[in-house]
XYZ file of N, CA and C in Angstrom:
495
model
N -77.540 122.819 91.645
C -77.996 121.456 91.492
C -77.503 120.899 90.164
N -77.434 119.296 90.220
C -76.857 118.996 88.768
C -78.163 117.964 88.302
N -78.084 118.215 87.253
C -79.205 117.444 86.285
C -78.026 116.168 85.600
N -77.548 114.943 85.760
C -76.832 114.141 85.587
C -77.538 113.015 85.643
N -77.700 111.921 84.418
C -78.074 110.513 84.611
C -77.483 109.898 83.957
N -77.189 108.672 84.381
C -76.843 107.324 84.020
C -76.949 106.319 83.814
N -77.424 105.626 82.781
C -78.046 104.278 82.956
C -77.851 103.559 81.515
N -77.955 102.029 81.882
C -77.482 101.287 81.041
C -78.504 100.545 81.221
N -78.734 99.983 79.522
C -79.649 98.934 79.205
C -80.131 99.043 78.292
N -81.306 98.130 77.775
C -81.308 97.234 76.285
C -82.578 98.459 75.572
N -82.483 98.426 74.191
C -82.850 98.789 73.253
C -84.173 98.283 73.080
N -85.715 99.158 73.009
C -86.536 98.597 72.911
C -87.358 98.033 71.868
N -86.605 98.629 70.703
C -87.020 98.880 69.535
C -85.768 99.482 68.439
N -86.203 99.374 67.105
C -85.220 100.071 66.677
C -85.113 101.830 67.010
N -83.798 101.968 66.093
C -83.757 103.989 66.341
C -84.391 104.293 65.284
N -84.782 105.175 65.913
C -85.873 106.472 64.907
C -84.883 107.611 64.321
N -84.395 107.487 63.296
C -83.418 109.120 63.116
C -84.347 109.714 61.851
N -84.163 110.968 62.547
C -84.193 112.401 61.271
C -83.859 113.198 61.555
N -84.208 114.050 60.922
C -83.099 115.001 60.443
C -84.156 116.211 61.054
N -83.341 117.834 61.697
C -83.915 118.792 62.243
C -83.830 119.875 60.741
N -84.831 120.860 60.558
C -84.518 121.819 60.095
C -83.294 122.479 59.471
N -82.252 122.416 60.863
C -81.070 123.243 60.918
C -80.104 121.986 60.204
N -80.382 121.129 60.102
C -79.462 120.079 59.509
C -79.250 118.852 60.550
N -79.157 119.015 61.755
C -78.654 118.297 62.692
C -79.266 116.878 63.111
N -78.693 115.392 62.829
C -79.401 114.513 63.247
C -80.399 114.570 64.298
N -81.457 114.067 64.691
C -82.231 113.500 66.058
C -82.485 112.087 65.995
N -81.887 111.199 66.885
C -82.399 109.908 66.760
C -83.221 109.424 68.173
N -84.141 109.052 67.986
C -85.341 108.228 69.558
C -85.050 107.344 69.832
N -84.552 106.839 71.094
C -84.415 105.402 71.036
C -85.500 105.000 72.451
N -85.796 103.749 72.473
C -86.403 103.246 73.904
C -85.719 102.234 74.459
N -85.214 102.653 75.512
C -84.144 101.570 76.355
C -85.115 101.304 77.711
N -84.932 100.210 77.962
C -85.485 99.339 79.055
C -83.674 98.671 80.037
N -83.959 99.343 81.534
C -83.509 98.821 82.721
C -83.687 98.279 83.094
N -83.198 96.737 83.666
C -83.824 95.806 84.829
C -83.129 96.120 85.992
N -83.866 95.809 87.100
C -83.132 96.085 88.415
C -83.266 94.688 89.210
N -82.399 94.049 90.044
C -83.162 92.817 90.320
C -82.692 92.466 91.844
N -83.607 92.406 92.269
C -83.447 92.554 93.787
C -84.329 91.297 94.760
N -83.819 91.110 96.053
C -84.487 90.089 97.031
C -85.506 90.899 97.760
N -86.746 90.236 97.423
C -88.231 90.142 98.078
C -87.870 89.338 99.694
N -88.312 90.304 100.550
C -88.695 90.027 101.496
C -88.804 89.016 102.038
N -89.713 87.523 101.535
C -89.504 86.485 101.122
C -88.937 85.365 101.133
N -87.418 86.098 100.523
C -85.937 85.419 100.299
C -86.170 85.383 98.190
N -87.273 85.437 97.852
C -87.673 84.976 96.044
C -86.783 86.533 95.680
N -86.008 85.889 94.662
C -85.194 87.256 93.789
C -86.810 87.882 93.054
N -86.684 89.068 92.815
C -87.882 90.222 91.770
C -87.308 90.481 90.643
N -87.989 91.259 90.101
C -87.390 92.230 89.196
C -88.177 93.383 88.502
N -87.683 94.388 88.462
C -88.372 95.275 88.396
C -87.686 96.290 87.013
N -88.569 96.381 86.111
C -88.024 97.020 84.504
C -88.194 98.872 84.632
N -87.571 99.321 84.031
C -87.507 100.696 83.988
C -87.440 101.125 82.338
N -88.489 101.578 81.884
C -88.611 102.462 80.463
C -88.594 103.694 80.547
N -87.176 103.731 79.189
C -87.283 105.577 79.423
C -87.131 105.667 77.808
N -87.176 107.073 77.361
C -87.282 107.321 75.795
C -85.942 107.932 75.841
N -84.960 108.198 75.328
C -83.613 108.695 74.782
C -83.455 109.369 73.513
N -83.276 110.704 73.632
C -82.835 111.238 72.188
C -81.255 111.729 72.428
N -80.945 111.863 70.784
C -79.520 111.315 70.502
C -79.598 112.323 69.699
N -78.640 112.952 69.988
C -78.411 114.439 68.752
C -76.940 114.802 68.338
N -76.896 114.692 66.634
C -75.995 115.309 65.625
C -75.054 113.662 65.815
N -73.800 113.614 65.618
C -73.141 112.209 65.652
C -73.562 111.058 66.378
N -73.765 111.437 67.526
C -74.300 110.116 68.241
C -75.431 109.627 67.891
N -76.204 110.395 66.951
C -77.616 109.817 66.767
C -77.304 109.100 65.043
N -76.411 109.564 64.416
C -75.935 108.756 63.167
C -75.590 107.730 63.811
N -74.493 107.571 64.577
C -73.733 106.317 65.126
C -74.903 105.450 65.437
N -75.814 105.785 66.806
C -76.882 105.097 66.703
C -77.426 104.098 65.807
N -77.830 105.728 64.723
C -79.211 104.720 63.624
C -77.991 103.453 63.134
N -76.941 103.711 63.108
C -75.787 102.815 62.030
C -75.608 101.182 62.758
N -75.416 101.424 64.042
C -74.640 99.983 64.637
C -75.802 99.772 65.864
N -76.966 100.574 66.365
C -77.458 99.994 67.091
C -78.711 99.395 66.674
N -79.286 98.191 67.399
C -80.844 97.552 66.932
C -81.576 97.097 67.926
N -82.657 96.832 67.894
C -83.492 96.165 68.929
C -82.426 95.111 69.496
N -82.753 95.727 71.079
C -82.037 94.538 71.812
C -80.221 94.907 72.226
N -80.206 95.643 71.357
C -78.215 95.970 71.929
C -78.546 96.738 73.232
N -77.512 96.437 73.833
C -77.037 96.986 74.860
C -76.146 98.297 75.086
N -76.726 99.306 75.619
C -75.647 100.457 75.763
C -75.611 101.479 76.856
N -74.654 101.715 77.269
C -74.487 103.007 78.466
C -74.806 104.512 77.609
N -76.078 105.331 78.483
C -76.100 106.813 78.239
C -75.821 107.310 79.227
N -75.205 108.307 79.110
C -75.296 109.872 79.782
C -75.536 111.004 79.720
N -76.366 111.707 80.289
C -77.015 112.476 79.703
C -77.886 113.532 81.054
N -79.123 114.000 80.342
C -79.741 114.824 81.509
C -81.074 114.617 81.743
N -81.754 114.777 82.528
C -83.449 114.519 82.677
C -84.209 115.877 82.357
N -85.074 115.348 81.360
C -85.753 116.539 80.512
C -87.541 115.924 80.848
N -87.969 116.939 80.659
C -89.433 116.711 80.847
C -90.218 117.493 79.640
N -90.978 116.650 78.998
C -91.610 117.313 77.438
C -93.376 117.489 78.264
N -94.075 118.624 77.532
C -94.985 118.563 77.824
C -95.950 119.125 76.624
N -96.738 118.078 76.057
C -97.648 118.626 75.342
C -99.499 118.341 75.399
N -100.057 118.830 74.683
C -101.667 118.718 74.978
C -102.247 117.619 73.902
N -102.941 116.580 74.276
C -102.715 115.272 73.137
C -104.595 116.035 72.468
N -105.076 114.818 71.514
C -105.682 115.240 70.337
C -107.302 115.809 71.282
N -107.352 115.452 72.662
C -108.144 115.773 73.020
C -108.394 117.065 73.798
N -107.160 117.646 73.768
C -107.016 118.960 74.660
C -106.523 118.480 76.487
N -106.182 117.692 76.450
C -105.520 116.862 78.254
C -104.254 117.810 77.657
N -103.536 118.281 79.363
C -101.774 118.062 78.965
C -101.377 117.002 79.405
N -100.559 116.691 78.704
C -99.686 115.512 78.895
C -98.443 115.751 79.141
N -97.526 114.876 80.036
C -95.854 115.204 80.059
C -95.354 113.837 80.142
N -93.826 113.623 79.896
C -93.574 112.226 80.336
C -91.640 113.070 80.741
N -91.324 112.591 81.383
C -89.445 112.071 81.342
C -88.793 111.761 79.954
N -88.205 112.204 79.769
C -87.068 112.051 78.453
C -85.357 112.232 79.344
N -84.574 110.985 78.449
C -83.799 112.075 78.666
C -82.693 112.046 77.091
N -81.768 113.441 77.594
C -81.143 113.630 76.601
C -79.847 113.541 76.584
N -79.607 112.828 75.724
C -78.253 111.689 75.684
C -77.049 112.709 75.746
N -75.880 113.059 76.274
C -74.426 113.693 76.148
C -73.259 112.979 75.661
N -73.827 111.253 76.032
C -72.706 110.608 75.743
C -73.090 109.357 76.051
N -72.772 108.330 74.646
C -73.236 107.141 74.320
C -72.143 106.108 74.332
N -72.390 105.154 74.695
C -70.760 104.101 74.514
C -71.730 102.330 74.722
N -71.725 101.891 73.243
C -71.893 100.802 73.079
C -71.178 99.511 73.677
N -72.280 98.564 74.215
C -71.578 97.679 75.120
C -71.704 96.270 74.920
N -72.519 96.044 73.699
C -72.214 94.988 73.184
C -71.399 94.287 72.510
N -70.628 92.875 72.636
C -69.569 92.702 72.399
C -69.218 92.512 70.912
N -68.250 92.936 70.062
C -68.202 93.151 68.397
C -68.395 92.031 67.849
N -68.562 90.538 68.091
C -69.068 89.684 67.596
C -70.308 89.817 67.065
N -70.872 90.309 68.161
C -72.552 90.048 68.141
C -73.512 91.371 67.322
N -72.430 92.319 66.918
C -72.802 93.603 66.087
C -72.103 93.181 64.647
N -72.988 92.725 63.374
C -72.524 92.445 62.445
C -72.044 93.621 61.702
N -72.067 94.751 61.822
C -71.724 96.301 61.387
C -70.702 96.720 61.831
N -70.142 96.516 63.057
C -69.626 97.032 64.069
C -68.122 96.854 63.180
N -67.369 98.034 63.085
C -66.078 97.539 61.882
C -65.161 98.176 62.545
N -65.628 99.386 63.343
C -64.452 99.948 64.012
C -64.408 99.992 65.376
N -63.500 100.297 65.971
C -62.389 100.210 67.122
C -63.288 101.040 68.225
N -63.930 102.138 67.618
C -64.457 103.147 68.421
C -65.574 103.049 68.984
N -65.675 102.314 70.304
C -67.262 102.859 70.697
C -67.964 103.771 71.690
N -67.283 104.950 71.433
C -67.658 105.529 72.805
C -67.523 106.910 71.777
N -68.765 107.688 71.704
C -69.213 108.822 70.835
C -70.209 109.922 71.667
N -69.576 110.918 71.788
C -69.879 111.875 72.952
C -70.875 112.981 71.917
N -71.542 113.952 71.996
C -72.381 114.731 71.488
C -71.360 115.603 71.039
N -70.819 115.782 70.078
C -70.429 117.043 69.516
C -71.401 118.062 68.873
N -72.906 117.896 68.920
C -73.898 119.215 68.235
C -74.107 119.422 69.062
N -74.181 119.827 70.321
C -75.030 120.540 71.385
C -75.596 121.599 70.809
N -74.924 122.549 70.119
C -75.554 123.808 69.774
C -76.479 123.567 68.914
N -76.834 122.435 68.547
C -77.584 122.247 67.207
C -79.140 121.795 68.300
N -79.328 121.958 69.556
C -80.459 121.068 69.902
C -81.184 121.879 70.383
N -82.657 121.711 69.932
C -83.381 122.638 70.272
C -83.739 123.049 71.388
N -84.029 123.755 72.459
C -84.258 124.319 73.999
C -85.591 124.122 73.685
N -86.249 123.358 74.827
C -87.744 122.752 75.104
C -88.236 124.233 76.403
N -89.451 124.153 76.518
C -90.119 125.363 77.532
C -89.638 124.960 78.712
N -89.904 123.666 79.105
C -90.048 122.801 80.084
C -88.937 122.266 81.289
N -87.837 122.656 79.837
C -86.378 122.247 80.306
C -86.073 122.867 81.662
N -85.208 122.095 82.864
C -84.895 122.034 84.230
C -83.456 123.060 83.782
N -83.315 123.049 82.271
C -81.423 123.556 82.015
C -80.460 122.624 82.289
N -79.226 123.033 81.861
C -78.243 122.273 82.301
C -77.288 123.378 83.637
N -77.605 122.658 84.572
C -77.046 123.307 85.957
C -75.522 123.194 86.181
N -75.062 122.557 85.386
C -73.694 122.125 85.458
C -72.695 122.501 84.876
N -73.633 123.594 83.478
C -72.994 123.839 82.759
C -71.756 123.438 81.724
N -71.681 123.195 80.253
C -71.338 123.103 79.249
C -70.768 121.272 79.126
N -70.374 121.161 78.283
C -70.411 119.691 77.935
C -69.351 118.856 78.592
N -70.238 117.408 79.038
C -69.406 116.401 79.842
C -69.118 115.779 79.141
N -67.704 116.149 78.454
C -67.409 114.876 77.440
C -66.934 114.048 78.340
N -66.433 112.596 77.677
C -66.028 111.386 78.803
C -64.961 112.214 79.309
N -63.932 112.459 78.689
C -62.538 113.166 78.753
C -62.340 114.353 79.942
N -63.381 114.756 80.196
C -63.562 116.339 81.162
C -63.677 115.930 82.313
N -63.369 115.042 82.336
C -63.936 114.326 84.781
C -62.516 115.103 85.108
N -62.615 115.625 86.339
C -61.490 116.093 87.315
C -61.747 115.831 88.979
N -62.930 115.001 89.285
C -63.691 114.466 90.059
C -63.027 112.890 89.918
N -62.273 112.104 90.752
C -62.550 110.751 91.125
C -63.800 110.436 91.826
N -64.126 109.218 91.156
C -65.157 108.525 91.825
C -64.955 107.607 92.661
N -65.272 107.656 94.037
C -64.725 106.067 94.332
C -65.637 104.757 94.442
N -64.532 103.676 94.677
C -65.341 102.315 94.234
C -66.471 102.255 95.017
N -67.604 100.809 94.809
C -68.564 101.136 95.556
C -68.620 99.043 95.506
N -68.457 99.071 96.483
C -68.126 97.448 97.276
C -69.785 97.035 96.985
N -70.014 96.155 95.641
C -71.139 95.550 95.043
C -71.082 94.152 94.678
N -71.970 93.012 94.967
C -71.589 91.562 94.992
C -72.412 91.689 93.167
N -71.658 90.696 92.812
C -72.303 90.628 90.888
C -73.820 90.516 91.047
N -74.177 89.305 91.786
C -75.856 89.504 91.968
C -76.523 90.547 92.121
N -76.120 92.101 92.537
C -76.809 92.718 93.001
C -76.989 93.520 91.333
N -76.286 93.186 90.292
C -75.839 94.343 89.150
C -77.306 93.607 88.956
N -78.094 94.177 87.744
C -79.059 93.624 86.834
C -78.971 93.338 85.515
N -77.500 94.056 85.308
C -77.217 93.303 83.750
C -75.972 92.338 83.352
C-alpha cells in the first residue's frame, strides 16, 4: 500500500519553526482546502478542508522565510496520525501530514521576499525526523523527490469550475 498525499491550498496562519534536539529544523504550518461543488439544487457549495503540515530540515527554513498567512502552496507528502492523552487523561489523535515536498505557488509579485528563481524545495533531512509510535510507515519506501517519477500520469479531462482554487 502507498501512504501518498497531495494537496494544495492556503496558509492558515503563520509558520511555527524550531529547531529539534539533533539540530534539524521543524516548521507547523495550517493549510486550509476549498473544494467547490454543485448542490443538488443547481446552488454551487463549498466545502473547506483543515489539515496541520510539518516541514522538516530545508523546507521548513524555506517555509518560515517566504511563506505567510494566506500564501498559497502545493505539499506532498504522507498521512501520519499523532496520538496523545490531553491535560485530562482522554486520548486524543488527529491527521497530520508530513510534508516530502513543498513548491510555492504564489505569484513573485505578491511575495515581497521572494528573490530567487527557486520554488520547489524537496526534504533533504529525512533522516533527521523523528519516527512517531503511531506512524502507518512509509510503504513506498525512500524519498519522492520531484525528480524520481518513472510513472506517467495521465491527463484527467476537468472543466476550470470544477478546480477550487
Amino acid at each position: 500500500m502507498y501512504n501518498k498525499v497531495i494537496i494544495i491550498g492556503n496558509l492558515t496562519r503563520d509558520v511555527e519553526l524550531r529547531y529539534l534536539p539533533s539540530g534539524s529544523a521543524l516548521a507547523t504550518i495550517g493549510l486550509a482546502s476549498n473544494r467547490r461543488f454543485k448542490k443538488q439544487d443547481g446552488t454551487m457549495g463549498e466545502e473547506v478542508c483543515f489539515v496541520d503540515v510539518k516541514l522538516f530540515g530545508r523546507s521548513a527554513e524555506v517555509a518560515n522565510q517566504y511563506l505567510h498567512k494566506g500564501s498559497k502552496v502545493l505539499i506532498e507528502g504522507r498521512l501520519t496520525l499523532e496520538s496523545w492523552s490531553d491535560q485530562s487523561g482522554a486520548k486524543r489523535s488527529k491527521h497530520t501530514i508530513t510534508a516530502e515536498s513543498m513548491q510555492m505557488l504564489d505569484s513573485k509579485s505578491s511575495g515581497e521576499s521572494m528573490q530567487n528563481n527557486a520554488e520547489q524545495y524537496g526534504n533533504n533531512a529525512q533522516y533527521n525526523q523523528p519516527q512517531t509510535q503511531n506512524s502507518g510507515g512509509n510503504y513506498g519506501g525512500g524519498n519522492t523527490g520531484a525528480g524520481n517519477y518513472t510513472q506517467n500520469i495521465p491527463e484527467i479531462n476537468i472543466d476550470d469550475e470544477e478546480i477550487p482554487f
